[in-house]
CSV table of C-alpha atoms in Angstrom, one decimal:
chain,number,residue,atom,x,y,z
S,1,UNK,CA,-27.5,-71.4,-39.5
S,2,UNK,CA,-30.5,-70.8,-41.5
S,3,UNK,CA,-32.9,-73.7,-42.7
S,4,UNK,CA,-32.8,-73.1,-46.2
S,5,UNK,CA,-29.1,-72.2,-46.3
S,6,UNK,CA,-28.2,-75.4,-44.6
S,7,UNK,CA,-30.1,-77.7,-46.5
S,8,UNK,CA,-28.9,-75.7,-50.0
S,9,UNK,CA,-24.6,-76.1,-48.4
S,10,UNK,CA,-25.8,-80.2,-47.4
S,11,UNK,CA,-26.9,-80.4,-51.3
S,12,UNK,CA,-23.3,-78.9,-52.6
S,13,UNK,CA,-21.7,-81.1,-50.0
S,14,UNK,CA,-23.6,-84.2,-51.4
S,15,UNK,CA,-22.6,-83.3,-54.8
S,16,UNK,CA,-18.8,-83.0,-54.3
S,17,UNK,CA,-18.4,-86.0,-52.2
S,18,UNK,CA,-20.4,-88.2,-55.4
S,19,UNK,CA,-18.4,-86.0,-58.1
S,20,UNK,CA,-15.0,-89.0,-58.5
S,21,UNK,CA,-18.1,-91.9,-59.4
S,22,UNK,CA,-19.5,-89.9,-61.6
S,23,UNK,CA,-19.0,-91.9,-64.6
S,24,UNK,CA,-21.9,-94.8,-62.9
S,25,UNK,CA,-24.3,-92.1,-63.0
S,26,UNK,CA,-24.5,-92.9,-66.4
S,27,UNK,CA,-25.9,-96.2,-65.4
S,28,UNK,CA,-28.3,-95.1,-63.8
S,29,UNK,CA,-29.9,-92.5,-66.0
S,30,UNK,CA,-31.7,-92.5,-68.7
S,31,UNK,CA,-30.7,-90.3,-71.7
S,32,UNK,CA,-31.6,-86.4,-71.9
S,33,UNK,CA,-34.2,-86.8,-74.6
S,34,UNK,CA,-37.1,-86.5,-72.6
S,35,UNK,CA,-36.4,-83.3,-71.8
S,36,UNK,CA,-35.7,-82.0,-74.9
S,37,UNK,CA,-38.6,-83.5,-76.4
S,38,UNK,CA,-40.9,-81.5,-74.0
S,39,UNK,CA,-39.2,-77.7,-75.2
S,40,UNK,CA,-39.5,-78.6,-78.4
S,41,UNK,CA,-43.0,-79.2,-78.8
S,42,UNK,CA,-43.8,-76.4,-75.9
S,43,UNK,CA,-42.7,-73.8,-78.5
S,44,UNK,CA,-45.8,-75.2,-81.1
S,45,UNK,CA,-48.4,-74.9,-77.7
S,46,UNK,CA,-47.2,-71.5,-77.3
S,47,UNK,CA,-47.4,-70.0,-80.9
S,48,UNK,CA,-50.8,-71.9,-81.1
S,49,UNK,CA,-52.0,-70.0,-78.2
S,50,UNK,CA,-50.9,-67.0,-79.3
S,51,UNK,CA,-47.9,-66.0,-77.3
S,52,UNK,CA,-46.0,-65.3,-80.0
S,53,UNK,CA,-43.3,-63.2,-78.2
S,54,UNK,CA,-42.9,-66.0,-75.7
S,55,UNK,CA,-41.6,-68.3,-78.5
S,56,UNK,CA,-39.3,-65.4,-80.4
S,57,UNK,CA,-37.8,-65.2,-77.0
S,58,UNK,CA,-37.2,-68.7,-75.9
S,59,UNK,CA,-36.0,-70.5,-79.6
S,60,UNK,CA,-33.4,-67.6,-80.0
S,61,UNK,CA,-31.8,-68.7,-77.2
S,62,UNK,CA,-32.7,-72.9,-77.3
S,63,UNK,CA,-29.1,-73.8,-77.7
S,64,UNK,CA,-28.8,-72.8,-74.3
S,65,UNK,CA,-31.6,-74.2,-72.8
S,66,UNK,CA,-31.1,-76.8,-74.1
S,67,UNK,CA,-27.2,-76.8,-72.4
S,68,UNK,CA,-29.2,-76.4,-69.2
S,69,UNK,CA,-31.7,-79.3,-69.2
S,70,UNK,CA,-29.4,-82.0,-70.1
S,71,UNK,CA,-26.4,-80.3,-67.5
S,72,UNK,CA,-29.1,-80.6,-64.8
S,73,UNK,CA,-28.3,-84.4,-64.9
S,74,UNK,CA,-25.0,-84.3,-65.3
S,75,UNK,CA,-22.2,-84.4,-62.0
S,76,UNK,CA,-24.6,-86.1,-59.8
S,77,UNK,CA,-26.6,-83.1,-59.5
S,78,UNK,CA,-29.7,-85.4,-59.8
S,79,UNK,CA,-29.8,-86.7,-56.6
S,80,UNK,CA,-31.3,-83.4,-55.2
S,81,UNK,CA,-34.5,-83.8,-58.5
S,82,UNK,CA,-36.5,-85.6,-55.9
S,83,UNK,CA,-39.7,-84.1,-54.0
S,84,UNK,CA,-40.3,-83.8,-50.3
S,85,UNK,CA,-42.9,-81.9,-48.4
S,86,UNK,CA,-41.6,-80.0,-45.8
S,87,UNK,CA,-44.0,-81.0,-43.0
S,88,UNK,CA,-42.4,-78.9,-40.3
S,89,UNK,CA,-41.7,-75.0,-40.7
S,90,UNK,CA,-38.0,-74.0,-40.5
S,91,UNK,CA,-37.1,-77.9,-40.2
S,92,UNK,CA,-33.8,-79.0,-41.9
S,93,UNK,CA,-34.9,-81.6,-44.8
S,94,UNK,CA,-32.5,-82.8,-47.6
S,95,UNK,CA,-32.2,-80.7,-50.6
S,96,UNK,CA,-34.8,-81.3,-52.9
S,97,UNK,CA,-36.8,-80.8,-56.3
S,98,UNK,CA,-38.4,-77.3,-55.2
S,99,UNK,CA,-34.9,-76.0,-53.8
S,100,UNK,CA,-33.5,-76.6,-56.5
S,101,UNK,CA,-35.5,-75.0,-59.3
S,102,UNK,CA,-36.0,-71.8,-57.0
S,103,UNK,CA,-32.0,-71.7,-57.0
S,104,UNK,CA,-31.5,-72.1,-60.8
S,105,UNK,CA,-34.7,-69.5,-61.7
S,106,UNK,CA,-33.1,-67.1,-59.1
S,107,UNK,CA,-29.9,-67.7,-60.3
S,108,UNK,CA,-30.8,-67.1,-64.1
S,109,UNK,CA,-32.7,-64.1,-63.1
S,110,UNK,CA,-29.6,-62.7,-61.6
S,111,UNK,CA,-27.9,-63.1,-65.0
S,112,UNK,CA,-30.4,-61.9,-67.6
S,113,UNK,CA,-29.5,-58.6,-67.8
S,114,UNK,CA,-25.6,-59.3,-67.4
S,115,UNK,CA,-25.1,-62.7,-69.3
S,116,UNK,CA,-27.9,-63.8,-70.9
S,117,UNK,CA,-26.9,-66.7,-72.5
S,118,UNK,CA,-25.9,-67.6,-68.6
S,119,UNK,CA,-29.8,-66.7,-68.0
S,120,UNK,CA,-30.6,-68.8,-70.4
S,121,UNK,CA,-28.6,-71.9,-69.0
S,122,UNK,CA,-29.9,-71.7,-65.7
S,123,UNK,CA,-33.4,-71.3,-66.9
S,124,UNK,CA,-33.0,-74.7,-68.8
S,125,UNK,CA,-31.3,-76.2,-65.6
S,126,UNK,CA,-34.9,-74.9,-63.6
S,127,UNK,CA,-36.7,-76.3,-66.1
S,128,UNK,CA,-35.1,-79.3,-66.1
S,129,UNK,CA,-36.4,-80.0,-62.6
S,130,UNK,CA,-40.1,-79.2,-63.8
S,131,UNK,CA,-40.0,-81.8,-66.2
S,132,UNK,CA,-39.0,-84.1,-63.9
S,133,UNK,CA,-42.2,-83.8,-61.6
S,134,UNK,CA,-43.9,-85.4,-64.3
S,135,UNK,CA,-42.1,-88.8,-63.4
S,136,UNK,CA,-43.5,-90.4,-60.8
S,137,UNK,CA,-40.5,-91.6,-59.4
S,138,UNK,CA,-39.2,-88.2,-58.9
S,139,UNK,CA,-42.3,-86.8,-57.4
S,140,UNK,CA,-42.2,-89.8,-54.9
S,141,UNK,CA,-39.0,-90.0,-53.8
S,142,UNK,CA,-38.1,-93.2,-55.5
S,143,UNK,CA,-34.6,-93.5,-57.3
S,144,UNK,CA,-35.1,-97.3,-58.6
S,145,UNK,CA,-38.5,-99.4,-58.7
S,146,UNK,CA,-38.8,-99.4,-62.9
S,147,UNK,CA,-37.6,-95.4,-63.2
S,148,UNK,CA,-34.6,-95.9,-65.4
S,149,UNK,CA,-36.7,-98.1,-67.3
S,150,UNK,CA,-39.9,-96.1,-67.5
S,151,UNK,CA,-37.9,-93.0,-68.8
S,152,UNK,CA,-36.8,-94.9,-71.6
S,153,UNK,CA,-40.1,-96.4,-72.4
S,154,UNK,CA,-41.5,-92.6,-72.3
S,155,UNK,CA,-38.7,-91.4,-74.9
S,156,UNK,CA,-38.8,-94.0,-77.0
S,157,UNK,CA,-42.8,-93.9,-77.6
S,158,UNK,CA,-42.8,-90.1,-76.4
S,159,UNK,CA,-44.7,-88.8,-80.2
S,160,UNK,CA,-47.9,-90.9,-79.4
S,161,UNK,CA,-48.9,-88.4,-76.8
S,162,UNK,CA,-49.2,-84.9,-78.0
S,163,UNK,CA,-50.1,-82.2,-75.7
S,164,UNK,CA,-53.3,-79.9,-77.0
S,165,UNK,CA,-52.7,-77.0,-75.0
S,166,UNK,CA,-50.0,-74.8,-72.8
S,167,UNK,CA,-50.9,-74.6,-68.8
S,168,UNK,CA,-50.8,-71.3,-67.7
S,169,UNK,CA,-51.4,-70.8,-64.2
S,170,UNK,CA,-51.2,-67.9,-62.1
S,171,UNK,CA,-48.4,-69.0,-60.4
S,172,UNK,CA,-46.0,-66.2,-58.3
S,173,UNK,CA,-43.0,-68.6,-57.8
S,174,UNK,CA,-41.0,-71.3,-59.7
S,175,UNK,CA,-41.9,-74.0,-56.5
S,176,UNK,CA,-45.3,-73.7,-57.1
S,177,UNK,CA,-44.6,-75.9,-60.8
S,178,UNK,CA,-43.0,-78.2,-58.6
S,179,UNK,CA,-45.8,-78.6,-56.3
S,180,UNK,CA,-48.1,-78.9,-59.1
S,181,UNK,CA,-46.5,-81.2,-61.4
S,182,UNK,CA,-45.5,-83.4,-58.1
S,183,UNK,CA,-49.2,-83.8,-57.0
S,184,UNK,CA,-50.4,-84.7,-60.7
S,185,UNK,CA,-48.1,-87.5,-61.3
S,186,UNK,CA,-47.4,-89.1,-57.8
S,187,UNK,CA,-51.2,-91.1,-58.1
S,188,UNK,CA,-49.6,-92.3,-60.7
S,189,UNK,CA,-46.5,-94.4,-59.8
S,190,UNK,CA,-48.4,-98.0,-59.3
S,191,UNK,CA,-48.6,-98.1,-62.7
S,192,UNK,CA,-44.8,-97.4,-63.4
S,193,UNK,CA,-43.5,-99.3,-60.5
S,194,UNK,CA,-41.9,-102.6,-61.4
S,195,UNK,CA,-43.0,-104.1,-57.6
S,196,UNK,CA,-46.8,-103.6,-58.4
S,197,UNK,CA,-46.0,-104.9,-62.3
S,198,UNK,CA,-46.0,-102.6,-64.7
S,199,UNK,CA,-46.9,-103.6,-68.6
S,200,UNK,CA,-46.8,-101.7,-71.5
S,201,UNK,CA,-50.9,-101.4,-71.0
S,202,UNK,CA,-49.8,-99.2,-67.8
S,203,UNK,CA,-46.7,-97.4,-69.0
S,204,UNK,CA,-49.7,-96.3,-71.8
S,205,UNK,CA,-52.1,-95.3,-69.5
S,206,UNK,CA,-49.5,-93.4,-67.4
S,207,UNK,CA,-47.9,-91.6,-70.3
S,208,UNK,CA,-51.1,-90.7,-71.6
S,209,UNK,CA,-51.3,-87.9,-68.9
S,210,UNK,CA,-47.4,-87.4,-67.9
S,211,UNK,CA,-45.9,-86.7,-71.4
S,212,UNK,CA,-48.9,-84.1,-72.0
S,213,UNK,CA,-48.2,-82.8,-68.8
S,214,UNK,CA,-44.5,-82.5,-69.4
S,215,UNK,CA,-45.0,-80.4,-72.6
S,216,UNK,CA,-48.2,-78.2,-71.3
S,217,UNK,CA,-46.3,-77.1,-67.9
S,218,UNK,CA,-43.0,-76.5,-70.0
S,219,UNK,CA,-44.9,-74.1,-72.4
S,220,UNK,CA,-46.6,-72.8,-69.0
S,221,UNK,CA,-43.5,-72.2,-67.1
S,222,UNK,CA,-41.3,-70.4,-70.3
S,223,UNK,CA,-44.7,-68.1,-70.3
S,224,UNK,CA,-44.1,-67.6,-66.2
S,225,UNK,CA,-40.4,-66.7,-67.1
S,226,UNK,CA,-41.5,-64.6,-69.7
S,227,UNK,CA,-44.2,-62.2,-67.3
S,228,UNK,CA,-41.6,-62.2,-64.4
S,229,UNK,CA,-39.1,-60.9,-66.9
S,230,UNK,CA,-41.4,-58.2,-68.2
S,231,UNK,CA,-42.2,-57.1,-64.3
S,232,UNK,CA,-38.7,-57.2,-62.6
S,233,UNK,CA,-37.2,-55.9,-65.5
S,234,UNK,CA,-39.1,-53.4,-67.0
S,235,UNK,CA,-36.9,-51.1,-68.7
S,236,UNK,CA,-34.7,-53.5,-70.8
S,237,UNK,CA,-36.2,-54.2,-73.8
S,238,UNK,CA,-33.4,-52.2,-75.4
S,239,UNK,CA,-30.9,-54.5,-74.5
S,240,UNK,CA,-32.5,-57.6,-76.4
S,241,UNK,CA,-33.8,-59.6,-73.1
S,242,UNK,CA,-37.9,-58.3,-73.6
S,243,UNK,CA,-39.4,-57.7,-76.9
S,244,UNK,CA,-40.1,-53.8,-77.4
S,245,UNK,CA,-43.7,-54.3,-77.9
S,246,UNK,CA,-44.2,-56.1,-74.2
């Protein structure tokens, strides 16, 4: 069987057997907010860097974004909102982070045209696991150590760090938000990490580039959407999905 088809049937198969203790997931997580927070404000980056279009797009359909970044969580799907590096070409690794996201965006992609509020949902769910990169718990692997508690920490003082400007890469492919995101916050997690002591001072210091982060690559990757949308699917502006003036 195929690498990546194995490691994406282990991830469904993790999912089902955690589905009947799904109501202690709800210990361990911290509420949606976050998330939310981060579209939000990417919609001001993007109309003040003049991408206009991107915006009209994206609020139209918010309610279901919106659906999709806080279902992401939901079922136990989280345990696959993790990042690994795949040291070894065509080796079998669990399910993580970058799978994930590439599923959802490919999965949305397939609907836009068909059932865009579908498109919409799976966008938000891809998303979802770009946001999380910017927690350094998710980008190193590490489901305890302070997370729950730094996540609530971050939405609860989430207003004093304003992002000044969208990221906009030249990325190709949804992964390549993971990577980037992953790299940026992992240098981070001794100061979120209850074993090496985190304060308030540190959970500041951290935030102070992981909530800008979280709202600059959120504009970035709704402006990524946007452009592979206008290449793979030239000709549909008519049905609503592109703007007629792209």
């Amino acid at each position: 069987m195929n690498a990546n088809v194995y490691t994406y049937t282990l991830g469904k198969m993790t999912k089902m057997i955690l589905a009947p203790v799904g109501p202690l997931q709800y210990f361990l997580n911290s509420p949606g907010l976050p998330h939310i927070y981060s579209l939000e404000q990417a919609y001001r980056l993007l109309e003040q860097d003049n991408k206009h279009q991107v915006t009209q797009l994206f609020e139209d359909y918010h309610t279901y974004l919106k659906k999709g970044l806080l279902w992401a969580d939901r079922g136990w799907k989280n345990v696959c909102h993790y990042y690994s590096i795949n040291e070894k070409q065509g080796s079998v690794r669990w399910p993580d982070a970058a799978a994930e996201c590439q599923y959802y965006f490919n999965k949305a992609m397939s609907l836009f045209t068909k059932e865009t509020v579908k498109g919409m949902f799976y966008l938000g769910a891809a998303l979802h696991l770009v946001q999380d990169m910017c927690v350094p718990h998710h980008s190193n692997g590490v489901v305890f150590d302070g997370h729950l508690e730094f996540e609530k920490w971050a939405a609860n003082n989430w207003y004093r760090f304003p992002s000044q400007f969208g990221l906009y890469p030249r990325f190709n492919h949804p992964v390549q938000w993971i990577d980037h995101n992953a790299k940026l916050s992992a240098s981070l997690y001794p100061l979120v990490s209850l074993e090496n002591g985190c304060t308030n001072e540190t959970y500041t210091k951290a935030a102070e580039t992981l909530i800008p982060l979280s709202i600059a690559t959120t504009a970035g990757f709704l402006d990524f959407t946007y452009q592979k949308l206008a290449e793979t699917f030239p000709h549909h502006s008519s049905i609503g999905i592109i703007p007629k003036s792209v």
